[in-house]
Coordinates of C-alpha atoms in Angstrom, one line a residue:
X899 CA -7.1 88.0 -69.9
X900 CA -4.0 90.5 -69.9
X901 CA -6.2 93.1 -71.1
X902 CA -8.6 92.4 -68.1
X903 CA -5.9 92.2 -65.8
X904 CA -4.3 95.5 -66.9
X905 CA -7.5 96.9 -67.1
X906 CA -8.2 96.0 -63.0
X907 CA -4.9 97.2 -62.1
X908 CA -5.3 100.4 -63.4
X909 CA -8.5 100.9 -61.8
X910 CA -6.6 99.9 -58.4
X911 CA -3.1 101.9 -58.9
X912 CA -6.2 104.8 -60.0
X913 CA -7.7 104.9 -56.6
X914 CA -4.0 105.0 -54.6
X915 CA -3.0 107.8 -57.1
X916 CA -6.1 110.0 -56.1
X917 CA -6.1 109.0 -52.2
X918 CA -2.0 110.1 -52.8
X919 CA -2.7 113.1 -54.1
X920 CA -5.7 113.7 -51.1
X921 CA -3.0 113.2 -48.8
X922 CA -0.2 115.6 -50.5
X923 CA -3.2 117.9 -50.3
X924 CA -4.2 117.3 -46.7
X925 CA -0.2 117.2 -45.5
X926 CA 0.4 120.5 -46.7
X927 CA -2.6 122.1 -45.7
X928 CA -2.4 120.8 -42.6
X929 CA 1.3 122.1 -41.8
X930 CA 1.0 125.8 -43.3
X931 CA -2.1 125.8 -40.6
X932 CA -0.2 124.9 -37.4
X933 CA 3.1 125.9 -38.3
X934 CA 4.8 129.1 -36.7
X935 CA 4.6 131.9 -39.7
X936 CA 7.9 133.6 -37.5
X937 CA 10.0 131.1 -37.2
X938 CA 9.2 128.4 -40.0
X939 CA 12.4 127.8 -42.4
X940 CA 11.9 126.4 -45.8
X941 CA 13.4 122.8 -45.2
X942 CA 11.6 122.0 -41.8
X943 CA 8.7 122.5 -43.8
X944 CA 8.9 120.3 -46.2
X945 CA 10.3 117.3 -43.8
X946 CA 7.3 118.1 -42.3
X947 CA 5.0 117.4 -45.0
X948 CA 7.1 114.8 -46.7
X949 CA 7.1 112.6 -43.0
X950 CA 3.1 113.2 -42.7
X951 CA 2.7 112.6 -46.5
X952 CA 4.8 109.3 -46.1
X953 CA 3.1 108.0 -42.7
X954 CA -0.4 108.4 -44.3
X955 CA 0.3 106.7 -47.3
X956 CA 1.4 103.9 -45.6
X957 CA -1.6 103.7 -43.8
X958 CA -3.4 103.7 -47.3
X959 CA -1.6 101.3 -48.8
X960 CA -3.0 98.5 -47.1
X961 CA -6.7 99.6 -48.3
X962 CA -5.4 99.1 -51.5
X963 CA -3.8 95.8 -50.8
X964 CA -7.2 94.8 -49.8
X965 CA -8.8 96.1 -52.6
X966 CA -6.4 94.5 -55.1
X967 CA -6.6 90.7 -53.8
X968 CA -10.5 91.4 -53.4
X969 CA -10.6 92.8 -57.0
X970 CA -8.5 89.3 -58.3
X971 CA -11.8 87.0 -56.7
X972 CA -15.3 86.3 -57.0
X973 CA -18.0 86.5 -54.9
X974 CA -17.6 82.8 -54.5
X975 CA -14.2 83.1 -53.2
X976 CA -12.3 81.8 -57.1
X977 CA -10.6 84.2 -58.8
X978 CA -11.5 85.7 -62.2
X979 CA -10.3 84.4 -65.0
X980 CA -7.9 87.2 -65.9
X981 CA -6.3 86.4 -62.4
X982 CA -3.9 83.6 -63.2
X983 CA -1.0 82.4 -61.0
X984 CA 1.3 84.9 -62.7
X985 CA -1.1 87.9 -62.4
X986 CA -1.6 87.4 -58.6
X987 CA 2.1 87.0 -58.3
X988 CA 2.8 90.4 -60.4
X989 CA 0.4 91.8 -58.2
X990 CA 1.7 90.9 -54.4
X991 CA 5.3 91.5 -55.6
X992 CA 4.4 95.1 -56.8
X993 CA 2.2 95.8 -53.2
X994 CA 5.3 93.8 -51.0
X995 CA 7.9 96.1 -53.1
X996 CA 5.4 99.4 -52.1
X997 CA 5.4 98.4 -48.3
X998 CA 9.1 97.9 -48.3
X999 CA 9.7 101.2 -49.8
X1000 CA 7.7 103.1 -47.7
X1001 CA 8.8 101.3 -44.5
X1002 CA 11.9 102.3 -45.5
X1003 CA 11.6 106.0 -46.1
X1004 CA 9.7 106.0 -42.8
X1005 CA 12.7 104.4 -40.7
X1006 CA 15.4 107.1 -42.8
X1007 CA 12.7 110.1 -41.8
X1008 CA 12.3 108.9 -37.9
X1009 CA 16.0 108.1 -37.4
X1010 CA 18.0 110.3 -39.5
X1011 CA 16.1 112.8 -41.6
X1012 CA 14.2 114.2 -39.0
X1013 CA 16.8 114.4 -35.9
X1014 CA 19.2 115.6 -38.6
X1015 CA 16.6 118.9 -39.2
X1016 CA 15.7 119.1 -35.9
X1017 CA 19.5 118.8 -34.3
X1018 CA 20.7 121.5 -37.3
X1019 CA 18.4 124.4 -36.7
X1020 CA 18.5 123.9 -32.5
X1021 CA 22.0 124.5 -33.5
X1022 CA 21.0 127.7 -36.1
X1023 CA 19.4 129.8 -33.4
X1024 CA 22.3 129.2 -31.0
X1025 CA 25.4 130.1 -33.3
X1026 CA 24.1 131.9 -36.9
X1027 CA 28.1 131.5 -37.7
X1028 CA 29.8 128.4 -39.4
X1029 CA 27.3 126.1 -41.6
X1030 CA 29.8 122.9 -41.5
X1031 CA 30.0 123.2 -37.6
X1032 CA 26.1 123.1 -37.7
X1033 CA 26.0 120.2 -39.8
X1034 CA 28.6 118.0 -37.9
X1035 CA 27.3 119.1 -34.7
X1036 CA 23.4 118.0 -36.1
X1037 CA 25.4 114.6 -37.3
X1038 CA 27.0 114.1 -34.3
X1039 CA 23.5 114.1 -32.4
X1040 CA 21.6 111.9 -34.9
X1041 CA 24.2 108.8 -34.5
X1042 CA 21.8 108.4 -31.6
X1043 CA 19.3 107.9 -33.4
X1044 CA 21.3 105.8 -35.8
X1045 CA 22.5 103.6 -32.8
X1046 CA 19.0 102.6 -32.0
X1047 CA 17.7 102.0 -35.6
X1048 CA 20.6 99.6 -36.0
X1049 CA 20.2 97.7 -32.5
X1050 CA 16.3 97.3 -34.2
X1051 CA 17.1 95.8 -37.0
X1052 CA 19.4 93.1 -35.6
X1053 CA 17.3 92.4 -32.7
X1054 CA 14.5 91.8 -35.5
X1055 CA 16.8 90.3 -38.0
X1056 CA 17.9 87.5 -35.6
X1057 CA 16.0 87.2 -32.3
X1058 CA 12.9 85.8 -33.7
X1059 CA 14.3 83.0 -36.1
X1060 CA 13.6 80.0 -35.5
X1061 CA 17.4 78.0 -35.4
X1062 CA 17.6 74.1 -35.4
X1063 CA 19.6 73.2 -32.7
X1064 CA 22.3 70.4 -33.8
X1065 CA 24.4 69.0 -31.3
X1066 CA 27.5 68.4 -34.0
X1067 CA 26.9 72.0 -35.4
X1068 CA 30.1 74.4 -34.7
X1069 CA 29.7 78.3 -34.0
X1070 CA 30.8 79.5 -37.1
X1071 CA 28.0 77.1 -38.8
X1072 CA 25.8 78.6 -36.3
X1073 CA 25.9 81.9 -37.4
X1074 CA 26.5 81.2 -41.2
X1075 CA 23.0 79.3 -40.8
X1076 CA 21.4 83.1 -38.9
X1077 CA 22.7 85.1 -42.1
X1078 CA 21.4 82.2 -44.4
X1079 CA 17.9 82.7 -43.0
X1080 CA 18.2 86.7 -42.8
X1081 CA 18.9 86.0 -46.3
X1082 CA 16.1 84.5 -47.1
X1083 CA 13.8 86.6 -45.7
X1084 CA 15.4 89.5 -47.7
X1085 CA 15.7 91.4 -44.6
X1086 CA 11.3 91.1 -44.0
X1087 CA 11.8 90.5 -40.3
X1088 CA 14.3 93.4 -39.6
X1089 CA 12.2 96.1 -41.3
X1090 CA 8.8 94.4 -40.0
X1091 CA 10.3 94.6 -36.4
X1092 CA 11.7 97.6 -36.6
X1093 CA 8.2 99.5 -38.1
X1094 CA 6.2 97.7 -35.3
X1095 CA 8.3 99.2 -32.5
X1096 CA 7.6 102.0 -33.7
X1097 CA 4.0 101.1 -34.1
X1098 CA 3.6 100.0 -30.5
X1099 CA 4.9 103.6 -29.5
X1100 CA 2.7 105.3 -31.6
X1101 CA -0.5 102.8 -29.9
X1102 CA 0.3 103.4 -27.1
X1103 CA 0.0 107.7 -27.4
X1104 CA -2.7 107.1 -29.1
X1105 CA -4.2 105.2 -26.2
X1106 CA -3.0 107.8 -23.6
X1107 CA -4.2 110.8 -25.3
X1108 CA -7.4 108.8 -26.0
X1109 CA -8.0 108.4 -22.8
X1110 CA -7.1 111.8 -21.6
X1111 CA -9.0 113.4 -24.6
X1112 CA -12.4 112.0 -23.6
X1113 CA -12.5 113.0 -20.1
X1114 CA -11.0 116.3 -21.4
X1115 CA -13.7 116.9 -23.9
X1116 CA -17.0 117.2 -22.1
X1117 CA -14.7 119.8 -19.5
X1118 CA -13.6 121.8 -22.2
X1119 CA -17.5 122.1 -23.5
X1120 CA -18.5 123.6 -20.2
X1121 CA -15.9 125.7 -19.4
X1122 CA -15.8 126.8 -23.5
X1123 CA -12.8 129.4 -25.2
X1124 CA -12.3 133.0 -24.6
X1125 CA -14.7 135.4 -26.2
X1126 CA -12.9 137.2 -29.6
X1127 CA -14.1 140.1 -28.0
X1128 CA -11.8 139.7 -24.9
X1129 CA -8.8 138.4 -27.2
X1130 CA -9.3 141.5 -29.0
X1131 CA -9.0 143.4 -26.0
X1132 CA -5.6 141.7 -24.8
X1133 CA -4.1 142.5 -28.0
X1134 CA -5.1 146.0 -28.1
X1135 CA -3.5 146.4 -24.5
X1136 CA -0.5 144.5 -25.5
X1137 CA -0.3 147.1 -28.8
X1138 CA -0.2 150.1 -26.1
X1139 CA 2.6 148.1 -24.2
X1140 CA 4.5 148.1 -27.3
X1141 CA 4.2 151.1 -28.6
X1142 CA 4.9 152.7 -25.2
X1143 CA 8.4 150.5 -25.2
X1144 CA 9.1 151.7 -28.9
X1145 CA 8.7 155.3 -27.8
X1146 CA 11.0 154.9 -24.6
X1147 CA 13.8 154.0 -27.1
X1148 CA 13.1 156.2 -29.8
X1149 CA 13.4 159.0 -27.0
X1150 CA 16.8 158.0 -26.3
X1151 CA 18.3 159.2 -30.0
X1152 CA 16.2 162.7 -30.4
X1153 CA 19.0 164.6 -29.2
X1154 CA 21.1 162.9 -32.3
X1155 CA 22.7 160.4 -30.6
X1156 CA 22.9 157.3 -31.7
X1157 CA 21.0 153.8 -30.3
X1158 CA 23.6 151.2 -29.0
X1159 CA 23.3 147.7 -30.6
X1160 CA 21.4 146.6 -27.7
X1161 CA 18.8 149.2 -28.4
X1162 CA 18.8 148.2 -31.9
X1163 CA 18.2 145.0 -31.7
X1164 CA 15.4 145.4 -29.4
X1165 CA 13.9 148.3 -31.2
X1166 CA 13.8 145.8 -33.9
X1167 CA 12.7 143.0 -32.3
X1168 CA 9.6 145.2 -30.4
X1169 CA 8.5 146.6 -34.0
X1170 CA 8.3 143.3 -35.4
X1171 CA 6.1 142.1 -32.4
X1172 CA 4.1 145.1 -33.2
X1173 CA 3.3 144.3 -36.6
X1174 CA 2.3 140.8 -35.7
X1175 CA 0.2 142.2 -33.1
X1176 CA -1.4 144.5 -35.7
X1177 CA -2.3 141.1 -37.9
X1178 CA -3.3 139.0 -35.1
X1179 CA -6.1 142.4 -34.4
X1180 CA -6.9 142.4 -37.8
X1181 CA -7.7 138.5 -37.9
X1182 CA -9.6 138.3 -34.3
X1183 CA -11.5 141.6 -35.6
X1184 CA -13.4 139.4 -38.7
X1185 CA -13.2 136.4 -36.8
X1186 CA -15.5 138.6 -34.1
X1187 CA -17.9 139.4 -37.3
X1188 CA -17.8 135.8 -38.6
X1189 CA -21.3 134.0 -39.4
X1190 CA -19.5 130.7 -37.5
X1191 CA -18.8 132.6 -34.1
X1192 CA -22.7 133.7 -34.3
X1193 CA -23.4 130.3 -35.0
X1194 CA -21.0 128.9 -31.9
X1195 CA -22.6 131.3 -29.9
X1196 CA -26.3 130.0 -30.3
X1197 CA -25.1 126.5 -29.5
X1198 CA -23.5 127.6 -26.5
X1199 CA -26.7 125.9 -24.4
X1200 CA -26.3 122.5 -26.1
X1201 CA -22.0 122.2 -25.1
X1202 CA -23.2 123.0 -21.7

């Protein structure tokens, strides 16, 4: 029977370790696509895919939870032999100890990992100077976000008990009896509260973007996107723009003066814009002699 029972556990914990690595896979891909290649710093990037990575799991956990118990029964509805009391305890304790780990990670990334990152480099492009004023300043922001993870996890630690109401009981018995039952719990309620706040957030985006996204979709179709072609075009006007710019300030020092920082700066900042515009002509210049823009092109009729 243990054998057996190891033996379906493995194949379960088998499937969740190849759906984890999908997502790693996915998270990371998904971020290097969208993310700016200018301004993208090292440890915003890996919040990034840590938070995603973390979210989606979660999400694929309960699959697996399914799976599991499914796994433990017969068609019938009995479990397997293998599937004693103990087993099926083993089990739920090592899925109930998965969701509160995750549910955890995903209330330290919303309400202080992520504000944290976010507060310290809004704070990085303002002052490049002192590291520890950054850090308290970032700190000081987040104990927002602290505020209102604690306020949910006592609202769902003690509002939804249910307390017997004694008419001999004193207040300090009162309250011993609402720590008693938090307890209990082992703190189920507060994290399960807290999560589905966030949950009904997250619904009800989903719901509005939804809805915008499907009137949105058939408009977008008909009026389609702008030609490579004409891109191209842009970018080769904005080149000449730039390079006009860079020779109105190179002009300035030909007589063997030298530029003022001013000049400088913006002599540097126009000659990196140029060599991004140089890769963004190079990229829209095989994107124009792509086989999946010809293809786009031919079903041009069918979006309209």
């Amino acid at each position: 029977k243990m054998a057996a029972a190891a033996s379906e556990l493995v194949t379960g914990w088998c499937l969740f370790g190849l759906a984890l690595l999908a997502i790693l896979v996915f998270s990371w891909v998904y971020v290097r696509k969208y993310q700016s290649r200018r301004e993208s710093e090292v440890v915003s990037t890996i919040t990034a895919i840590f938070a995603l990575a973390v979210a989606l799991i979660s999400s694929a956990l309960l699959p697996v939870d399914i799976f599991l118990v499914s796994y433990m029964k017969n068609q019938n509805g009995t479990f397997k032999e293998w599937a004693d009391a103990n087993v099926s305890r083993q089990i739920e304790d090592t899925v109930l100890y998965g969701y509160y780990t995750l549910y955890s990670i995903i209330l330290f990334c919303v309400f202080l990992w992520i504000p944290f990152v976010y507060f310290y480099y809004e704070e990085k492009e303002e002052d490049d100077g002192n590291t520890c004023l950054q850090v308290k300043t970032a700190l000081k922001y987040t104990l927002g976000f602290i505020a209102v993870c604690v306020v949910l996890l006592l609202i769902g630690a003690f509002v939804p008990l249910d307390i017997p109401n004694k008419k001999n009981s004193t207040e300090w018995e009162k309250v011993k009896l609402l720590f008693e039952e938090f307890g209990s719990s082992h703190g189920l309620t507060a994290l399960s509260f807290s999560i589905s706040s966030l949950t009904v957030i997250g619904m009800l985006a989903a719901i509005t973007y939804t809805a915008y996204g499907m009137s949105a979709l058939p408009l977008n179709l008909i009026k389609g996107t702008t030609s490579a072609a004409y891109e191209r075009l842009e970018n080769t006007e904005d080149i000449e723009e730039v390079e006009q710019n860079l020779f109105r300030i190179k002009s300035k020092c030909r007589d063997g003066r030298p530029l003022s920082s001013k000049d400088r700066w913006t002599l540097h900042q126009l000659e990196e814009k140029l060599r991004t515009l140089r890769r963004r002509e190079r990229h829209l210049e095989s994107i124009e002699k792509s086989w999946w823009t010809k293809f786009c092109e031919a079903l041009r009729p069918l979006k309209v």
